[in-house]
Amino acid sequence: MPALINAARAFLAIGAVELFWVATAWPNGASAIVFVAVLVLLLSPKGDLAYGGALAFALGIAGAVVCAAAVKFAMLPALQTFPAFCAALGLFFLPAGFAMAASRQPVVTTVLTAMTFNFNPLLAPTNVMNYDTTQYYNSALAIVVGCGVAPLAFLLLPPLSPALRVRRLLALTSRDLRRLAIAPVLPTPDYWESRIYSRLTALPDQATPLQRAQLLAALSVGTEIIGLRQMATHLGTTAELDAALNDIALGHSTEAIAKLRQFDDRLASTRETGTEATMALRGRGRILVISEAIAEHGAYFDAGAPA
């Protein structure tokens, strides 16, 4: 869903600029398309911060246009030497650099970054300076339009609400856990953990402690299921474990806990020695982790299970 929204947003923004370019035969329309495409695609993964970031970047571009025009048309024509040229650039870059270093506000930093990043391309200094105001304002207008359309695209197609994103991440994790419980081919523990860690990272700040705990519980349960299934294959006890895991896949947490206890009794009564005994002891620890997690978050693990 987020990928579809991002694609639709990029299509809307780029399509609007293209239509304007075709309708007006604007010579700098291609530059505007480049800027709107880069800004929309760059900020789309930022979620709730995308609109604010695009707006701050657009403000920075507008400031860069004004500052570059002041330096190019009001100062440089009167200067002849390279040191004088460096001093003119320093009148912009030194205050902007000090302001960026001293700023503690992300919005201010973004505005100043956009200004300093685009100042030199707008100024376009060459050994033989070109002071064509029409060319300058055409190029500047392309950048301003491209960066101005991006905030409108984020405003018209905002990201999913934090609550919906949290529910979606939890539902996807619950579904993956049920599939893992009965998967014919097991993934590696590293693959499972990296998958859930990425969802933990993607959780919005508005997620409640309970929702974060549910995702962590799914992480630990999945990791222990992988270990248990590998252990059961070595000990030849897959039938007893499969019965409990099938209940987890069906969302029957109470029945799953009962069958896990039976499986624990089976491991406790084993007469194996050496490596097998150590493996069985570790398996009992995994059973305890799974049982406690399911008992504490039974409503989550049972939700969305197939009928």
mmCIF file of C-alpha atoms in Angstrom:
data_model
loop_
_atom_site.group_PDB
_atom_site.id
_atom_site.type_symbol
_atom_site.label_atom_id
_atom_site.label_comp_id
_atom_site.label_asym_id
_atom_site.label_seq_id
_atom_site.Cartn_x
_atom_site.Cartn_y
_atom_site.Cartn_z
ATOM 1 C CA MET A 1 0.000 0.000 0.000
ATOM 2 C CA PRO A 2 2.669 2.652 0.807
ATOM 3 C CA ALA A 3 4.473 1.785 -2.435
ATOM 4 C CA LEU A 4 1.259 2.311 -4.417
ATOM 5 C CA ILE A 5 0.669 5.672 -2.736
ATOM 6 C CA ASN A 6 4.247 6.733 -3.493
ATOM 7 C CA ALA A 7 3.885 5.687 -7.133
ATOM 8 C CA ALA A 8 0.561 7.509 -7.462
ATOM 9 C CA ARG A 9 2.041 10.613 -5.867
ATOM 10 C CA ALA A 10 4.998 10.632 -8.267
ATOM 11 C CA PHE A 11 2.682 10.038 -11.248
ATOM 12 C CA LEU A 12 0.430 12.915 -10.166
ATOM 13 C CA ALA A 13 3.264 15.401 -9.605
ATOM 14 C CA ILE A 14 5.254 14.537 -12.730
ATOM 15 C CA GLY A 15 2.121 14.343 -14.873
ATOM 16 C CA ALA A 16 0.956 17.804 -13.750
ATOM 17 C CA VAL A 17 4.306 19.382 -14.622
ATOM 18 C CA GLU A 18 4.408 17.560 -17.965
ATOM 19 C CA LEU A 19 0.950 18.837 -18.901
ATOM 20 C CA PHE A 20 1.999 22.372 -17.992
ATOM 21 C CA TRP A 21 5.182 21.950 -20.050
ATOM 22 C CA VAL A 22 3.270 20.721 -23.122
ATOM 23 C CA ALA A 23 0.478 23.293 -22.822
ATOM 24 C CA THR A 24 2.811 26.294 -22.493
ATOM 25 C CA ALA A 25 5.776 25.073 -24.606
ATOM 26 C CA TRP A 26 7.963 26.129 -21.701
ATOM 27 C CA PRO A 27 11.646 25.687 -22.658
ATOM 28 C CA ASN A 28 12.679 24.749 -19.103
ATOM 29 C CA GLY A 29 9.875 22.275 -18.459
ATOM 30 C CA ALA A 30 12.254 19.311 -18.548
ATOM 31 C CA SER A 31 14.277 20.798 -15.675
ATOM 32 C CA ALA A 32 11.113 21.256 -13.619
ATOM 33 C CA ILE A 33 10.212 17.594 -14.185
ATOM 34 C CA VAL A 34 13.645 16.501 -12.984
ATOM 35 C CA PHE A 35 13.358 18.505 -9.779
ATOM 36 C CA VAL A 36 9.833 17.392 -8.925
ATOM 37 C CA ALA A 37 10.705 13.736 -9.629
ATOM 38 C CA VAL A 38 13.850 13.826 -7.488
ATOM 39 C CA LEU A 39 12.147 15.572 -4.582
ATOM 40 C CA VAL A 40 9.035 13.358 -4.553
ATOM 41 C CA LEU A 41 10.985 10.112 -4.850
ATOM 42 C CA LEU A 42 13.577 11.230 -2.308
ATOM 43 C CA LEU A 43 11.082 12.275 0.374
ATOM 44 C CA SER A 44 8.342 9.677 -0.133
ATOM 45 C CA PRO A 45 9.952 7.139 2.260
ATOM 46 C CA LYS A 46 9.939 9.774 5.033
ATOM 47 C CA GLY A 47 6.245 9.168 5.758
ATOM 48 C CA ASP A 48 4.734 11.845 7.983
ATOM 49 C CA LEU A 49 7.835 14.022 7.597
ATOM 50 C CA ALA A 50 7.654 14.125 3.794
ATOM 51 C CA TYR A 51 5.283 17.084 3.449
ATOM 52 C CA GLY A 52 7.177 19.234 5.939
ATOM 53 C CA GLY A 53 10.489 18.338 4.334
ATOM 54 C CA ALA A 54 9.236 19.165 0.835
ATOM 55 C CA LEU A 55 7.809 22.474 2.035
ATOM 56 C CA ALA A 56 11.062 23.397 3.798
ATOM 57 C CA PHE A 57 13.050 22.480 0.683
ATOM 58 C CA ALA A 58 10.776 24.648 -1.477
ATOM 59 C CA LEU A 59 11.287 27.596 0.885
ATOM 60 C CA GLY A 60 15.033 27.060 0.726
ATOM 61 C CA ILE A 61 14.934 27.066 -3.077
ATOM 62 C CA ALA A 62 13.008 30.338 -3.082
ATOM 63 C CA GLY A 63 15.591 31.860 -0.755
ATOM 64 C CA ALA A 64 18.446 30.610 -2.954
ATOM 65 C CA VAL A 65 16.864 32.211 -6.032
ATOM 66 C CA VAL A 66 16.679 35.586 -4.285
ATOM 67 C CA CYS A 67 20.212 35.415 -2.861
ATOM 68 C CA ALA A 68 21.775 34.200 -6.110
ATOM 69 C CA ALA A 69 20.008 36.950 -8.066
ATOM 70 C CA ALA A 70 21.252 39.596 -5.631
ATOM 71 C CA VAL A 71 24.850 38.402 -5.898
ATOM 72 C CA LYS A 72 24.783 37.838 -9.658
ATOM 73 C CA PHE A 73 23.105 41.031 -10.798
ATOM 74 C CA ALA A 74 23.868 43.503 -7.981
ATOM 75 C CA MET A 75 27.427 42.572 -6.931
ATOM 76 C CA LEU A 76 29.358 40.621 -9.551
ATOM 77 C CA PRO A 77 29.065 43.162 -12.413
ATOM 78 C CA ALA A 78 31.067 45.637 -10.316
ATOM 79 C CA LEU A 79 33.822 43.133 -9.398
ATOM 80 C CA GLN A 80 36.853 42.298 -11.540
ATOM 81 C CA THR A 81 39.288 40.219 -9.453
ATOM 82 C CA PHE A 82 39.122 36.668 -8.151
ATOM 83 C CA PRO A 83 39.544 37.684 -4.467
ATOM 84 C CA ALA A 84 36.606 40.043 -4.866
ATOM 85 C CA PHE A 85 34.595 37.201 -6.390
ATOM 86 C CA CYS A 86 35.463 34.940 -3.415
ATOM 87 C CA ALA A 87 34.444 37.691 -1.008
ATOM 88 C CA ALA A 88 31.078 37.995 -2.762
ATOM 89 C CA LEU A 89 30.483 34.259 -2.407
ATOM 90 C CA GLY A 90 31.569 34.424 1.217
ATOM 91 C CA LEU A 91 28.863 36.956 1.980
ATOM 92 C CA PHE A 92 26.373 34.140 1.355
ATOM 93 C CA PHE A 93 28.163 30.911 2.258
ATOM 94 C CA LEU A 94 29.754 32.018 5.548
ATOM 95 C CA PRO A 95 26.529 33.175 7.247
ATOM 96 C CA ALA A 96 24.643 30.193 5.820
ATOM 97 C CA GLY A 97 27.313 27.787 7.065
ATOM 98 C CA PHE A 98 27.404 29.277 10.560
ATOM 99 C CA ALA A 99 23.596 29.213 10.708
ATOM 100 C CA MET A 100 23.519 25.525 9.711
ATOM 101 C CA ALA A 101 26.138 24.655 12.324
ATOM 102 C CA ALA A 102 24.299 26.530 15.078
ATOM 103 C CA SER A 103 20.782 25.405 14.146
ATOM 104 C CA ARG A 104 19.060 22.807 16.313
ATOM 105 C CA GLN A 105 15.796 22.856 14.363
ATOM 106 C CA PRO A 106 15.494 20.273 11.533
ATOM 107 C CA VAL A 107 13.240 22.596 9.531
ATOM 108 C CA VAL A 108 15.768 25.430 9.630
ATOM 109 C CA THR A 109 18.575 23.042 8.714
ATOM 110 C CA THR A 110 16.588 21.750 5.735
ATOM 111 C CA VAL A 111 15.851 25.269 4.481
ATOM 112 C CA LEU A 112 19.500 26.312 4.771
ATOM 113 C CA THR A 113 20.686 23.080 3.132
ATOM 114 C CA ALA A 114 18.409 23.676 0.157
ATOM 115 C CA MET A 115 19.647 27.259 -0.128
ATOM 116 C CA THR A 116 23.358 26.389 -0.054
ATOM 117 C CA PHE A 117 22.937 23.334 -2.285
ATOM 118 C CA ASN A 118 21.243 25.306 -5.072
ATOM 119 C CA PHE A 119 22.971 28.682 -4.745
ATOM 120 C CA ASN A 120 26.004 27.844 -6.900
ATOM 121 C CA PRO A 121 24.051 26.160 -9.767
ATOM 122 C CA LEU A 122 21.762 29.185 -9.877
ATOM 123 C CA LEU A 123 24.686 31.610 -9.824
ATOM 124 C CA ALA A 124 26.480 29.612 -12.579
ATOM 125 C CA PRO A 125 29.861 31.382 -12.258
ATOM 126 C CA THR A 126 32.081 31.231 -15.359
ATOM 127 C CA ASN A 127 35.232 32.962 -16.546
ATOM 128 C CA VAL A 128 33.054 35.064 -18.826
ATOM 129 C CA MET A 129 29.907 35.755 -16.798
ATOM 130 C CA ASN A 130 26.517 35.732 -18.475
ATOM 131 C CA TYR A 131 24.144 38.305 -17.029
ATOM 132 C CA ASP A 132 21.096 37.323 -19.077
ATOM 133 C CA THR A 133 18.213 37.906 -16.649
ATOM 134 C CA THR A 134 15.687 36.084 -18.858
ATOM 135 C CA GLN A 135 17.773 32.909 -18.911
ATOM 136 C CA TYR A 136 18.379 33.131 -15.163
ATOM 137 C CA TYR A 137 14.742 33.534 -14.212
ATOM 138 C CA ASN A 138 13.661 30.803 -16.629
ATOM 139 C CA SER A 139 16.083 28.368 -14.986
ATOM 140 C CA ALA A 140 15.135 29.554 -11.501
ATOM 141 C CA LEU A 141 11.434 29.243 -12.290
ATOM 142 C CA ALA A 142 11.949 25.624 -13.367
ATOM 143 C CA ILE A 143 13.535 24.802 -10.012
ATOM 144 C CA VAL A 144 10.914 26.715 -8.033
ATOM 145 C CA VAL A 145 8.004 25.077 -9.893
ATOM 146 C CA GLY A 146 9.514 21.609 -9.562
ATOM 147 C CA CYS A 147 10.123 22.016 -5.835
ATOM 148 C CA GLY A 148 6.792 23.789 -5.315
ATOM 149 C CA VAL A 149 4.720 21.006 -6.879
ATOM 150 C CA ALA A 150 6.243 18.374 -4.567
ATOM 151 C CA PRO A 151 4.597 19.686 -1.350
ATOM 152 C CA LEU A 152 1.261 19.841 -3.197
ATOM 153 C CA ALA A 153 1.641 16.177 -4.172
ATOM 154 C CA PHE A 154 2.282 15.201 -0.548
ATOM 155 C CA LEU A 155 -0.668 17.326 0.550
ATOM 156 C CA LEU A 156 -3.082 15.808 -1.980
ATOM 157 C CA LEU A 157 -1.913 12.220 -1.376
ATOM 158 C CA PRO A 158 -0.778 12.069 2.253
ATOM 159 C CA PRO A 159 0.785 8.912 3.711
ATOM 160 C CA LEU A 160 -1.293 6.377 5.587
ATOM 161 C CA SER A 161 -2.260 7.402 9.101
ATOM 162 C CA PRO A 162 0.064 6.170 11.887
ATOM 163 C CA ALA A 163 -2.704 4.031 13.416
ATOM 164 C CA LEU A 164 -3.360 2.298 10.100
ATOM 165 C CA ARG A 165 0.348 1.694 9.506
ATOM 166 C CA VAL A 166 0.714 0.144 12.967
ATOM 167 C CA ARG A 167 -2.259 -2.181 12.426
ATOM 168 C CA ARG A 168 -0.903 -3.149 9.009
ATOM 169 C CA LEU A 169 2.565 -3.997 10.353
ATOM 170 C CA LEU A 170 1.098 -6.061 13.188
ATOM 171 C CA ALA A 171 -1.251 -7.914 10.837
ATOM 172 C CA LEU A 172 1.553 -8.706 8.389
ATOM 173 C CA THR A 173 3.757 -9.997 11.200
ATOM 174 C CA SER A 174 0.957 -12.175 12.608
ATOM 175 C CA ARG A 175 0.313 -13.609 9.151
ATOM 176 C CA ASP A 176 4.011 -14.340 8.598
ATOM 177 C CA LEU A 177 4.242 -16.035 11.998
ATOM 178 C CA ARG A 178 1.325 -18.376 11.219
ATOM 179 C CA ARG A 179 2.913 -19.261 7.885
ATOM 180 C CA LEU A 180 6.249 -19.862 9.595
ATOM 181 C CA ALA A 181 4.652 -22.298 12.040
ATOM 182 C CA ILE A 182 3.650 -24.696 9.242
ATOM 183 C CA ALA A 183 6.073 -23.696 6.467
ATOM 184 C CA PRO A 184 7.472 -26.725 4.605
ATOM 185 C CA VAL A 185 10.837 -24.964 4.276
ATOM 186 C CA LEU A 186 12.164 -23.034 7.258
ATOM 187 C CA PRO A 187 13.869 -19.655 6.846
ATOM 188 C CA THR A 188 17.038 -18.964 8.754
ATOM 189 C CA PRO A 189 16.741 -17.217 12.140
ATOM 190 C CA ASP A 190 18.695 -14.255 10.741
ATOM 191 C CA TYR A 191 16.196 -13.820 7.921
ATOM 192 C CA TRP A 192 13.228 -13.876 10.288
ATOM 193 C CA GLU A 193 14.851 -11.481 12.740
ATOM 194 C CA SER A 194 15.910 -8.991 10.065
ATOM 195 C CA ARG A 195 12.380 -9.041 8.653
ATOM 196 C CA ILE A 196 10.777 -8.205 12.001
ATOM 197 C CA TYR A 197 13.497 -5.717 12.950
ATOM 198 C CA SER A 198 12.701 -3.773 9.776
ATOM 199 C CA ARG A 199 9.051 -3.606 10.850
ATOM 200 C CA LEU A 200 10.037 -2.482 14.328
ATOM 201 C CA THR A 201 12.046 0.291 12.710
ATOM 202 C CA ALA A 202 9.069 1.230 10.522
ATOM 203 C CA LEU A 203 6.691 1.528 13.484
ATOM 204 C CA PRO A 204 5.468 5.133 13.816
ATOM 205 C CA ASP A 205 6.269 7.022 16.990
ATOM 206 C CA GLN A 206 2.553 6.947 17.822
ATOM 207 C CA ALA A 207 2.623 3.158 18.360
ATOM 208 C CA THR A 208 1.686 2.210 21.915
ATOM 209 C CA PRO A 209 3.972 0.191 24.219
ATOM 210 C CA LEU A 210 1.529 -2.731 23.935
ATOM 211 C CA GLN A 211 1.771 -2.748 20.133
ATOM 212 C CA ARG A 212 5.561 -2.685 20.299
ATOM 213 C CA ALA A 213 5.467 -5.532 22.827
ATOM 214 C CA GLN A 214 3.243 -7.568 20.488
ATOM 215 C CA LEU A 215 5.703 -7.163 17.642
ATOM 216 C CA LEU A 216 8.585 -8.157 19.913
ATOM 217 C CA ALA A 217 6.606 -11.170 21.104
ATOM 218 C CA ALA A 218 6.079 -12.257 17.489
ATOM 219 C CA LEU A 219 9.818 -11.836 16.904
ATOM 220 C CA SER A 220 10.755 -14.094 19.820
ATOM 221 C CA VAL A 221 8.034 -16.667 19.083
ATOM 222 C CA GLY A 222 9.123 -16.966 15.452
ATOM 223 C CA THR A 223 12.774 -17.360 16.396
ATOM 224 C CA GLU A 224 11.958 -20.060 18.958
ATOM 225 C CA ILE A 225 9.681 -21.895 16.496
ATOM 226 C CA ILE A 226 12.546 -22.128 14.012
ATOM 227 C CA GLY A 227 14.823 -23.505 16.720
ATOM 228 C CA LEU A 228 12.200 -25.970 17.956
ATOM 229 C CA ARG A 229 11.445 -27.334 14.494
ATOM 230 C CA GLN A 230 15.140 -27.858 13.799
ATOM 231 C CA MET A 231 15.537 -29.592 17.171
ATOM 232 C CA ALA A 232 12.460 -31.798 16.657
ATOM 233 C CA THR A 233 13.847 -33.010 13.345
ATOM 234 C CA HIS A 234 17.005 -34.220 15.069
ATOM 235 C CA LEU A 235 15.132 -35.842 17.958
ATOM 236 C CA GLY A 236 12.417 -37.391 15.816
ATOM 237 C CA THR A 237 9.574 -35.631 17.662
ATOM 238 C CA THR A 238 8.121 -33.610 14.797
ATOM 239 C CA ALA A 239 4.606 -35.078 15.095
ATOM 240 C CA GLU A 240 4.070 -33.804 18.654
ATOM 241 C CA LEU A 241 5.441 -30.357 17.807
ATOM 242 C CA ASP A 242 3.498 -30.068 14.543
ATOM 243 C CA ALA A 243 0.226 -30.510 16.410
ATOM 244 C CA ALA A 244 0.991 -27.504 18.634
ATOM 245 C CA LEU A 245 2.289 -25.376 15.764
ATOM 246 C CA ASN A 246 -0.792 -26.135 13.714
ATOM 247 C CA ASP A 247 -2.913 -24.620 16.505
ATOM 248 C CA ILE A 248 -0.693 -21.513 16.443
ATOM 249 C CA ALA A 249 -1.250 -21.254 12.697
ATOM 250 C CA LEU A 250 -5.015 -21.551 13.219
ATOM 251 C CA GLY A 251 -5.064 -18.950 15.981
ATOM 252 C CA HIS A 252 -5.983 -21.397 18.757
ATOM 253 C CA SER A 253 -3.626 -20.119 21.425
ATOM 254 C CA THR A 254 -5.209 -21.993 24.346
ATOM 255 C CA GLU A 255 -4.993 -25.348 22.554
ATOM 256 C CA ALA A 256 -1.462 -24.542 21.389
ATOM 257 C CA ILE A 257 -0.295 -23.900 24.954
ATOM 258 C CA ALA A 258 -1.806 -27.170 26.135
ATOM 259 C CA LYS A 259 -0.096 -29.146 23.370
ATOM 260 C CA LEU A 260 3.189 -27.368 23.995
ATOM 261 C CA ARG A 261 2.968 -28.530 27.618
ATOM 262 C CA GLN A 262 2.450 -32.085 26.412
ATOM 263 C CA PHE A 263 5.458 -31.702 24.149
ATOM 264 C CA ASP A 264 7.446 -30.340 27.106
ATOM 265 C CA ASP A 265 6.489 -33.428 29.135
ATOM 266 C CA ARG A 266 7.633 -35.572 26.231
ATOM 267 C CA LEU A 267 11.039 -33.877 26.224
ATOM 268 C CA ALA A 268 11.299 -34.028 30.013
ATOM 269 C CA SER A 269 10.825 -37.793 29.942
ATOM 270 C CA THR A 270 13.447 -38.392 27.290
ATOM 271 C CA ARG A 271 16.220 -40.837 28.166
ATOM 272 C CA GLU A 272 18.716 -39.338 25.789
ATOM 273 C CA THR A 273 22.193 -38.403 26.960
ATOM 274 C CA GLY A 274 24.938 -36.139 25.715
ATOM 275 C CA THR A 275 24.113 -33.805 22.833
ATOM 276 C CA GLU A 276 20.507 -35.011 22.574
ATOM 277 C CA ALA A 277 19.896 -34.296 26.255
ATOM 278 C CA THR A 278 21.306 -30.771 25.903
ATOM 279 C CA MET A 279 19.183 -30.219 22.824
ATOM 280 C CA ALA A 280 16.062 -31.384 24.654
ATOM 281 C CA LEU A 281 16.813 -29.046 27.563
ATOM 282 C CA ARG A 282 17.173 -26.099 25.200
ATOM 283 C CA GLY A 283 13.944 -27.137 23.507
ATOM 284 C CA ARG A 284 12.121 -26.983 26.826
ATOM 285 C CA GLY A 285 13.402 -23.439 27.277
ATOM 286 C CA ARG A 286 12.083 -22.507 23.824
ATOM 287 C CA ILE A 287 8.715 -24.013 24.686
ATOM 288 C CA LEU A 288 8.566 -21.890 27.829
ATOM 289 C CA VAL A 289 9.303 -18.704 25.845
ATOM 290 C CA ILE A 290 6.619 -19.489 23.250
ATOM 291 C CA SER A 291 4.003 -20.469 25.836
ATOM 292 C CA GLU A 292 4.513 -17.338 27.942
ATOM 293 C CA ALA A 293 4.431 -15.026 24.905
ATOM 294 C CA ILE A 294 1.249 -16.620 23.560
ATOM 295 C CA ALA A 295 -0.405 -16.567 26.968
ATOM 296 C CA GLU A 296 0.393 -12.864 27.445
ATOM 297 C CA HIS A 297 -0.602 -11.764 23.925
ATOM 298 C CA GLY A 298 -3.168 -14.402 23.051
ATOM 299 C CA ALA A 299 -5.622 -11.892 21.577
ATOM 300 C CA TYR A 300 -2.994 -10.676 19.137
ATOM 301 C CA PHE A 301 -1.841 -14.132 18.051
ATOM 302 C CA ASP A 302 -5.440 -15.303 17.575
ATOM 303 C CA ALA A 303 -6.560 -12.211 15.632
ATOM 304 C CA GLY A 304 -6.814 -12.534 11.873
ATOM 305 C CA ALA A 305 -6.437 -16.299 11.890
ATOM 306 C CA PRO A 306 -8.110 -18.217 9.072
ATOM 307 C CA ALA A 307 -11.608 -19.406 9.873
#
